[in-house]
mmCIF file of C-alpha atoms in Angstrom:
data_model
loop_
_atom_site.group_PDB
_atom_site.id
_atom_site.type_symbol
_atom_site.label_atom_id
_atom_site.label_comp_id
_atom_site.label_asym_id
_atom_site.label_seq_id
_atom_site.Cartn_x
_atom_site.Cartn_y
_atom_site.Cartn_z
ATOM 1 C CA MET I 1 48.536 -50.803 -119.719
ATOM 2 C CA LEU I 2 49.237 -47.235 -120.714
ATOM 3 C CA GLY I 3 45.767 -45.894 -119.989
ATOM 4 C CA ALA I 4 44.833 -46.036 -123.665
ATOM 5 C CA ASP I 5 41.548 -47.360 -125.021
ATOM 6 C CA ILE I 6 42.612 -50.411 -127.068
ATOM 7 C CA LEU I 7 39.512 -50.300 -129.275
ATOM 8 C CA LYS I 8 40.174 -46.667 -130.212
ATOM 9 C CA LEU I 9 43.810 -47.455 -130.957
ATOM 10 C CA LEU I 10 42.767 -50.286 -133.273
ATOM 11 C CA GLN I 11 40.293 -47.969 -135.009
ATOM 12 C CA GLY I 12 43.033 -45.360 -135.533
ATOM 13 C CA GLU I 13 41.662 -42.758 -133.112
ATOM 14 C CA LEU I 14 44.583 -41.248 -131.264
ATOM 15 C CA ASN I 15 42.799 -38.369 -129.511
ATOM 16 C CA PRO I 16 43.605 -38.239 -125.796
ATOM 17 C CA ASN I 17 40.798 -39.148 -123.404
ATOM 18 C CA ARG I 18 39.461 -36.316 -121.318
ATOM 19 C CA PRO I 19 38.933 -37.248 -117.690
ATOM 20 C CA ASP I 20 35.256 -37.601 -116.782
ATOM 21 C CA ALA I 21 34.468 -38.026 -113.092
ATOM 22 C CA GLY I 22 30.965 -39.206 -113.926
ATOM 23 C CA ARG I 23 27.778 -38.604 -111.992
ATOM 24 C CA MET I 24 25.055 -40.988 -110.909
ATOM 25 C CA ASP I 25 22.362 -38.884 -112.547
ATOM 26 C CA ARG I 26 24.019 -39.700 -115.888
ATOM 27 C CA LEU I 27 24.119 -43.456 -115.297
ATOM 28 C CA GLN I 28 23.858 -45.399 -118.522
ATOM 29 C CA PHE I 29 23.182 -49.093 -119.034
ATOM 30 C CA TYR I 30 24.543 -51.343 -121.766
ATOM 31 C CA VAL I 31 23.572 -54.937 -122.576
ATOM 32 C CA CYS I 32 25.638 -57.180 -124.823
ATOM 33 C CA PRO I 33 23.346 -58.893 -127.350
ATOM 34 C CA SER I 34 25.788 -61.807 -127.671
ATOM 35 C CA CYS I 35 26.453 -62.857 -124.073
ATOM 36 C CA GLY I 36 23.954 -60.839 -122.018
ATOM 37 C CA ASN I 37 26.571 -58.956 -119.984
ATOM 38 C CA ILE I 38 25.156 -55.931 -118.171
ATOM 39 C CA LEU I 39 27.495 -52.941 -118.023
ATOM 40 C CA THR I 40 27.102 -49.415 -116.652
ATOM 41 C CA SER I 41 28.887 -46.091 -116.838
ATOM 42 C CA THR I 42 28.422 -42.838 -114.945
ATOM 43 C CA GLY I 43 30.034 -40.647 -117.571
ATOM 44 C CA ALA I 44 31.295 -40.623 -121.122
ATOM 45 C CA ALA I 45 32.481 -44.122 -121.973
ATOM 46 C CA SER I 46 33.372 -46.322 -124.881
ATOM 47 C CA ILE I 47 31.902 -49.716 -123.955
ATOM 48 C CA ALA I 48 32.574 -52.877 -125.930
ATOM 49 C CA CYS I 49 31.797 -56.542 -125.303
ATOM 50 C CA CYS I 50 32.262 -59.669 -127.400
ATOM 51 C CA GLY I 51 34.153 -57.608 -129.990
ATOM 52 C CA ARG I 52 31.409 -55.074 -130.659
ATOM 53 C CA GLN I 53 30.794 -51.508 -129.591
ATOM 54 C CA LEU I 54 27.699 -51.194 -127.386
ATOM 55 C CA PRO I 55 25.424 -48.158 -127.565
ATOM 56 C CA PRO I 56 23.911 -46.910 -124.302
ATOM 57 C CA LEU I 57 20.321 -48.015 -123.770
ATOM 58 C CA ARG I 58 17.744 -45.227 -123.961
ATOM 59 C CA PRO I 59 14.999 -45.728 -121.372
ATOM 60 C CA ALA I 60 11.344 -45.448 -122.266
ATOM 61 C CA ALA I 61 9.186 -43.570 -119.757
ATOM 62 C CA ASP I 62 6.587 -46.336 -119.656
ATOM 63 C CA ALA I 63 5.715 -49.584 -121.388
ATOM 64 C CA PRO I 64 2.299 -51.234 -121.270
ATOM 65 C CA GLY I 65 2.417 -54.540 -119.424
ATOM 66 C CA HIS I 66 5.646 -53.654 -117.631
ATOM 67 C CA ILE I 67 4.448 -51.660 -114.623
ATOM 68 C CA PRO I 68 5.464 -53.320 -111.357
ATOM 69 C CA VAL I 69 3.416 -53.287 -108.171
ATOM 70 C CA VAL I 70 5.685 -52.007 -105.380
ATOM 71 C CA GLU I 71 5.028 -52.649 -101.697
ATOM 72 C CA GLU I 72 6.931 -51.587 -98.605
ATOM 73 C CA VAL I 73 8.181 -54.636 -96.694
ATOM 74 C CA GLU I 74 10.038 -53.716 -93.496
ATOM 75 C CA ASP I 75 12.943 -51.457 -94.544
ATOM 76 C CA GLU I 76 12.906 -52.347 -98.246
ATOM 77 C CA TYR I 77 10.542 -52.686 -101.197
ATOM 78 C CA TYR I 78 9.106 -55.723 -102.926
ATOM 79 C CA ALA I 79 8.249 -55.370 -106.616
ATOM 80 C CA SER I 80 6.308 -57.891 -108.654
ATOM 81 C CA MET I 81 4.640 -57.951 -112.028
ATOM 82 C CA GLU I 82 2.921 -60.220 -114.484
ATOM 83 C CA HIS I 83 5.610 -60.732 -117.108
ATOM 84 C CA GLU I 84 6.541 -63.868 -118.935
ATOM 85 C CA MET I 85 9.938 -65.195 -117.982
ATOM 86 C CA ARG I 86 10.815 -67.496 -120.859
ATOM 87 C CA ARG I 87 14.141 -67.667 -122.637
ATOM 88 C CA GLU I 88 12.684 -65.770 -125.624
ATOM 89 C CA HIS I 89 11.185 -62.943 -123.534
ATOM 90 C CA PHE I 90 12.042 -62.075 -119.933
ATOM 91 C CA LEU I 91 13.241 -59.336 -117.601
ATOM 92 C CA LEU I 92 17.049 -59.420 -117.645
ATOM 93 C CA PHE I 93 17.588 -56.987 -114.782
ATOM 94 C CA ALA I 94 16.069 -54.499 -112.392
ATOM 95 C CA ALA I 95 18.148 -51.594 -111.082
ATOM 96 C CA CYS I 96 17.368 -48.969 -108.480
ATOM 97 C CA VAL I 97 19.428 -45.779 -108.771
ATOM 98 C CA ASN I 98 19.718 -42.869 -106.377
ATOM 99 C CA ASP I 99 22.135 -39.953 -106.289
ATOM 100 C CA ASP I 100 24.881 -41.957 -104.575
ATOM 101 C CA ARG I 101 24.335 -45.678 -105.266
ATOM 102 C CA VAL I 102 23.107 -48.342 -107.626
ATOM 103 C CA TRP I 103 21.427 -51.597 -106.710
ATOM 104 C CA LEU I 104 21.295 -54.159 -109.548
ATOM 105 C CA ASN I 105 19.403 -57.449 -109.551
ATOM 106 C CA ARG I 106 19.981 -59.938 -112.399
ATOM 107 C CA LEU I 107 16.878 -61.950 -113.271
ATOM 108 C CA TYR I 108 16.715 -65.228 -115.187
ATOM 109 C CA PRO I 109 14.202 -67.092 -117.349
ATOM 110 C CA GLU I 110 11.931 -69.519 -115.513
ATOM 111 C CA GLN I 111 11.988 -67.525 -112.247
ATOM 112 C CA SER I 112 9.262 -65.130 -111.197
ATOM 113 C CA ALA I 113 9.259 -61.472 -112.226
ATOM 114 C CA ALA I 114 9.651 -60.312 -108.630
ATOM 115 C CA PHE I 115 12.512 -58.809 -106.649
ATOM 116 C CA ARG I 116 13.325 -56.817 -103.536
ATOM 117 C CA PHE I 117 15.269 -53.581 -103.522
ATOM 118 C CA PRO I 118 16.434 -51.236 -100.773
ATOM 119 C CA ASN I 119 14.583 -48.128 -99.705
ATOM 120 C CA MET I 120 16.845 -45.453 -101.164
ATOM 121 C CA HIS I 121 14.594 -42.614 -99.984
ATOM 122 C CA SER I 122 12.851 -40.184 -102.272
ATOM 123 C CA GLY I 123 14.174 -39.470 -105.722
ATOM 124 C CA ALA I 124 15.168 -43.043 -106.614
ATOM 125 C CA SER I 125 14.548 -44.412 -110.098
ATOM 126 C CA LEU I 126 13.754 -48.017 -110.954
ATOM 127 C CA TYR I 127 14.970 -49.392 -114.281
ATOM 128 C CA LEU I 128 13.689 -52.629 -115.816
ATOM 129 C CA TYR I 129 15.220 -54.237 -118.877
ATOM 130 C CA CYS I 130 12.940 -56.473 -120.946
ATOM 131 C CA THR I 131 14.719 -58.546 -123.586
ATOM 132 C CA ARG I 132 11.968 -57.718 -126.102
ATOM 133 C CA HIS I 133 10.927 -54.168 -125.142
ATOM 134 C CA GLY I 134 14.194 -52.652 -123.896
ATOM 135 C CA LEU I 135 14.939 -50.398 -120.946
ATOM 136 C CA ILE I 136 12.086 -48.806 -119.021
ATOM 137 C CA LYS I 137 12.465 -46.171 -116.303
ATOM 138 C CA TYR I 138 10.091 -45.453 -113.417
ATOM 139 C CA GLU I 139 10.245 -43.118 -110.454
ATOM 140 C CA VAL I 140 9.941 -45.235 -107.283
ATOM 141 C CA ASP I 141 7.757 -42.657 -105.501
ATOM 142 C CA ALA I 142 5.251 -42.688 -108.394
ATOM 143 C CA LEU I 143 5.155 -46.506 -108.373
ATOM 144 C CA LEU I 144 4.481 -46.507 -104.625
ATOM 145 C CA ARG I 145 1.620 -44.006 -105.007
ATOM 146 C CA ARG I 146 0.152 -46.027 -107.861
ATOM 147 C CA SER I 147 0.410 -49.306 -105.937
ATOM 148 C CA ARG I 148 -1.316 -47.809 -102.872
ATOM 149 C CA GLN I 149 -4.313 -46.842 -105.020
ATOM 150 C CA PHE I 150 -5.084 -50.485 -105.803
#
């Protein structure tokens, strides 16, 4: 409409928004606890879904039982892990982020905890979101080194 944030207007905040071009190295993920929507932002954002304000997810550096095995397959990677995939506890998404792009794969209960993602060259990060343990962040290069050791 007029470029105004409706939620802020309803809350009585009338401060003008400052433009934020956003950067990929500040990518933030949000997950709606009601409907499971996955949202992202590359800068300051006020994200709401299903009538509630969503806080950005804070990634953990590691989580026991959530470390994928990553293999090079042709010009992409294949990641797999032993993780239950039941409605009560599963991986909701995997995302690979580099300095200029995001690849996001939505996962569902009852499927395997495996996915392919593009080779984004060095410096890429892999994010996994477990419905019970939250967001976890890994460096793809470190996962590749670890997988080659086994």
